[in-house]
Structures are given as C-alpha cells and as structure tokens.
PDB file of C-alpha atoms in Angstrom:
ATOM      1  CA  UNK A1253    -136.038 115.305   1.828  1.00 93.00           C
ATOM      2  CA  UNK A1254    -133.707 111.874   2.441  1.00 96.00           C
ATOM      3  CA  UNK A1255    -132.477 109.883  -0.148  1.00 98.00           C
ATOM      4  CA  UNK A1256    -132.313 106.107   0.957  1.00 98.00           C
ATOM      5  CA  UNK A1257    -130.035 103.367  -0.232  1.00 98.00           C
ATOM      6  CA  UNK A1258    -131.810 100.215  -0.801  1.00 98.00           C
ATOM      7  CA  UNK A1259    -129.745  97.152  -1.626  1.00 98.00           C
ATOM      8  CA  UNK A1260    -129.444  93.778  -2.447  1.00 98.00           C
ATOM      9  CA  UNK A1261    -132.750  94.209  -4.623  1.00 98.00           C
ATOM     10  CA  UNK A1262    -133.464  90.893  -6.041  1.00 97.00           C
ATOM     11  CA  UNK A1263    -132.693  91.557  -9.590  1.00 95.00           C
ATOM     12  CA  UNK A1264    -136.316  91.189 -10.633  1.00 95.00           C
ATOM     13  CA  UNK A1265    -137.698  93.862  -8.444  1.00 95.00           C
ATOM     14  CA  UNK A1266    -139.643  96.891  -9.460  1.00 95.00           C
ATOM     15  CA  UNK A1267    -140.081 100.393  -8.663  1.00 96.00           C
ATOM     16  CA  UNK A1268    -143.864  99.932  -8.075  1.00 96.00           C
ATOM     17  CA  UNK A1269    -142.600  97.189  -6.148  1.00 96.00           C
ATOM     18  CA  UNK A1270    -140.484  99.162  -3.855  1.00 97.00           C
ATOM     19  CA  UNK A1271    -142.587 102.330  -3.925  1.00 97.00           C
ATOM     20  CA  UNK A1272    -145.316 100.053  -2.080  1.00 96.00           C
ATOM     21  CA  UNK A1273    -142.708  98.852   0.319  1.00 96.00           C
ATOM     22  CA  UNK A1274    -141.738 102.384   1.738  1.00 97.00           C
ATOM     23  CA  UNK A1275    -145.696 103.916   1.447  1.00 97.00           C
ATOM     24  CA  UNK A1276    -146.218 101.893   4.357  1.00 94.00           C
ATOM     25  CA  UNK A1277    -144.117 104.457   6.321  1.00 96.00           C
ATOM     26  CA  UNK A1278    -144.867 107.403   4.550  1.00 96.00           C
ATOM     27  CA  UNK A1279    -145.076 109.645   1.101  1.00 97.00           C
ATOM     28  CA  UNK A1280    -142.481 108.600  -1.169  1.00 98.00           C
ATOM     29  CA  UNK A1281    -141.569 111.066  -3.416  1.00 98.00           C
ATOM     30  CA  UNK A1282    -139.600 108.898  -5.734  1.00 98.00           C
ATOM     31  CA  UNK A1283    -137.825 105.661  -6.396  1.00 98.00           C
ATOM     32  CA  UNK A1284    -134.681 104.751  -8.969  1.00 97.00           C
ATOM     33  CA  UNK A1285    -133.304 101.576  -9.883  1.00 97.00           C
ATOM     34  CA  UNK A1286    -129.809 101.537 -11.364  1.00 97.00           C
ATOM     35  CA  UNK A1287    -128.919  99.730 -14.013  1.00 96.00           C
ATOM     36  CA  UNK A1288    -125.790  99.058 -15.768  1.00 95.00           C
ATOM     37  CA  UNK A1289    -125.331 101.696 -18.384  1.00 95.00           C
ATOM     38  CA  UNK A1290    -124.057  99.579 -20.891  1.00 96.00           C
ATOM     39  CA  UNK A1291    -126.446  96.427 -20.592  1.00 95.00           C
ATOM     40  CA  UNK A1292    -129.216  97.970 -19.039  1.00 93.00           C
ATOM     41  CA  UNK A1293    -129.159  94.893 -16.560  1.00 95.00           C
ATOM     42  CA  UNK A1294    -130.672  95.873 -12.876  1.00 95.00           C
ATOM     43  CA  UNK A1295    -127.413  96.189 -10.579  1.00 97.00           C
ATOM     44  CA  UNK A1296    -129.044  95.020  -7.133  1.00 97.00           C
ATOM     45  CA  UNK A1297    -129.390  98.556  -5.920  1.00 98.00           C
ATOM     46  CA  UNK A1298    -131.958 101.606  -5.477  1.00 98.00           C
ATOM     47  CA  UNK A1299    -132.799 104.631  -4.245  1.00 98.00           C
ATOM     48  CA  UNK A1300    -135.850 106.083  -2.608  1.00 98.00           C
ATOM     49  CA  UNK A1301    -136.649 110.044  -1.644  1.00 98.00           C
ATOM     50  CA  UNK A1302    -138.855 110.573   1.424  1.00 98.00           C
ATOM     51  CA  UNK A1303    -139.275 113.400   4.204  1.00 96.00           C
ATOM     52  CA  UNK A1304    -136.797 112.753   6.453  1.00 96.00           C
ATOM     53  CA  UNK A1305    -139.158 111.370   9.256  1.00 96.00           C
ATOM     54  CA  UNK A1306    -140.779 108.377   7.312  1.00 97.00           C
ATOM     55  CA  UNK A1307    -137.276 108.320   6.034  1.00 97.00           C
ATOM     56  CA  UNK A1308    -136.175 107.494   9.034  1.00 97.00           C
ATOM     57  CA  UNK A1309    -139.345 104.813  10.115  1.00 97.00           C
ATOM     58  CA  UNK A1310    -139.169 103.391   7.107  1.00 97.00           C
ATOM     59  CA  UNK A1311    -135.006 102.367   7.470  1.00 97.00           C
ATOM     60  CA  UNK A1312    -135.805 101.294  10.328  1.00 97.00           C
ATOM     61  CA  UNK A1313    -138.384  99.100   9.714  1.00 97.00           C
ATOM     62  CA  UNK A1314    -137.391  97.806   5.821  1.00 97.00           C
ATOM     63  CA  UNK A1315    -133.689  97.073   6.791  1.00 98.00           C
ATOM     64  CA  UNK A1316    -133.166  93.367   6.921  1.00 97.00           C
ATOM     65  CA  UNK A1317    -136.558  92.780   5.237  1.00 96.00           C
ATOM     66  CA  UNK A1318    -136.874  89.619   2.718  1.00 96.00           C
ATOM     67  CA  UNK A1319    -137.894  90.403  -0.704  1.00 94.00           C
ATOM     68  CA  UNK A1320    -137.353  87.638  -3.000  1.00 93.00           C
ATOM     69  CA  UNK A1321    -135.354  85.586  -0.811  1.00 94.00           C
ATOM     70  CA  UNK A1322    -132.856  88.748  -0.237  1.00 96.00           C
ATOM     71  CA  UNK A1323    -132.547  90.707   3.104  1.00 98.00           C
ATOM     72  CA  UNK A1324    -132.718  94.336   2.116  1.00 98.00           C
ATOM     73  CA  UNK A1325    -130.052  96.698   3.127  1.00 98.00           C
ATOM     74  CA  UNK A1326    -131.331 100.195   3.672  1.00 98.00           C
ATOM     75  CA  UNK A1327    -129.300 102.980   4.975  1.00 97.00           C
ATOM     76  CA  UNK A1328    -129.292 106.651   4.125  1.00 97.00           C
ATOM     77  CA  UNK A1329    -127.983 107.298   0.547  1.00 95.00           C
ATOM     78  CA  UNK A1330    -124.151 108.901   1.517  1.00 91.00           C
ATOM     79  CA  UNK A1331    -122.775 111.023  -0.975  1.00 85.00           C
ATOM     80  CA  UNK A1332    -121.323 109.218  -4.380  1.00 76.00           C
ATOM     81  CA  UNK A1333    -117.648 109.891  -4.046  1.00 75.00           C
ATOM     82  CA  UNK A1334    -115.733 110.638  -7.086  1.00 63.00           C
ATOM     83  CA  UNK A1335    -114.681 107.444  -8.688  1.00 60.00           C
ATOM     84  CA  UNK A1336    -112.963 109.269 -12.346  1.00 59.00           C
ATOM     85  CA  UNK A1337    -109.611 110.000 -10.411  1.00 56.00           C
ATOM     86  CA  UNK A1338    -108.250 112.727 -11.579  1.00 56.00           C
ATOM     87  CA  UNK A1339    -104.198 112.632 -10.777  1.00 55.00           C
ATOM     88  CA  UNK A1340    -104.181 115.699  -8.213  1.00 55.00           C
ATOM     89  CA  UNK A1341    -102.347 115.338  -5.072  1.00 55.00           C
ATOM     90  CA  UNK A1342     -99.290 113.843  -6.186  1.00 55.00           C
ATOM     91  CA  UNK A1343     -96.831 114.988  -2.801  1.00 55.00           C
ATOM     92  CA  UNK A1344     -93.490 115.147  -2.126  1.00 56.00           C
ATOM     93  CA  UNK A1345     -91.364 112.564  -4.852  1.00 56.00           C
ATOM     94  CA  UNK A1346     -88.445 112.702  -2.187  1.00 57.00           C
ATOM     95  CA  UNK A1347     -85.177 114.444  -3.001  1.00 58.00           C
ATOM     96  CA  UNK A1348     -84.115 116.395  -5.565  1.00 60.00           C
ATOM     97  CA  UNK A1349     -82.795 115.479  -9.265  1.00 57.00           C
TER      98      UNK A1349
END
C-alpha cells in the first residue's frame, strides 16, 4: 500500500471528487482531506492509499493536473516529521561555569 500526497486541492474539492480522479489508474483504497482542526476549513491538501503500482501510474499521470483552476501536486506521502519539539539535543554550552 502507498500513501499519496495530493496538493493544492482547490478548497472546494471532494473526496468523491478525488477518489474518481485516481480510479482511473487503479483501486483506491482510501482518500482524506485535512482540515484545520480548529475551523474545520479544507487546508488545500489530501491523501490517497493505493497499491503501490497504480500508486505509482496514477502520480505520474495526476501530477500537474488542473482541477479547479489549480495544478495538482502529487508525490508520495513522506513521513510527517515531528513538529511538537521537544527540547532534547541541547550540545555542548561551551566552557565551564
């Protein structure tokens, strides 16, 4: 299975929208719109699960598409890295007190 990033959604875009997009390359096994947590607003962005050949066909092919007057960005999803910091890692402070 491969998770696909698909941005610069036009902000009126729809999973059954984007679902029908990808089936033209293959199964897809799902397909999630973020949204901002706090406003539930659509943030631009998606993602979409296929096997990884129609994956594959289908980021080739949907990548630089026009929906809604926006060229589509699709890449394979990367890992999210983690954005809550944390503080570890703080090195050498250089000399002594």
């Amino acid at each position: 299975m491969t998770k696909i990033y698909v941005g610069n959604l036009p902000f009126s875009a729809t999973e059954e929208e984007i679902r029908t997009l990808f089936e033209h390359h293959g199964a897809v096994h799902s397909v999630s719109l973020v949204t901002d947590r706090y406003t539930g607003q659509p943030r631009g962005f998606g993602f979409v699960e296929m096997d990884e050949t129609a994956a594959k066909a289908a980021i080739s092919a949907v990548n630089g598409q026009e929906v809604g007057g926006r060229a589509l960005k699709v890449d394979e999803a990367k890992p999210r890295e983690d954005s809550r910091g944390g503080g570890g890692g703080r090195g050498d402070r250089g000399g002594r007190w």
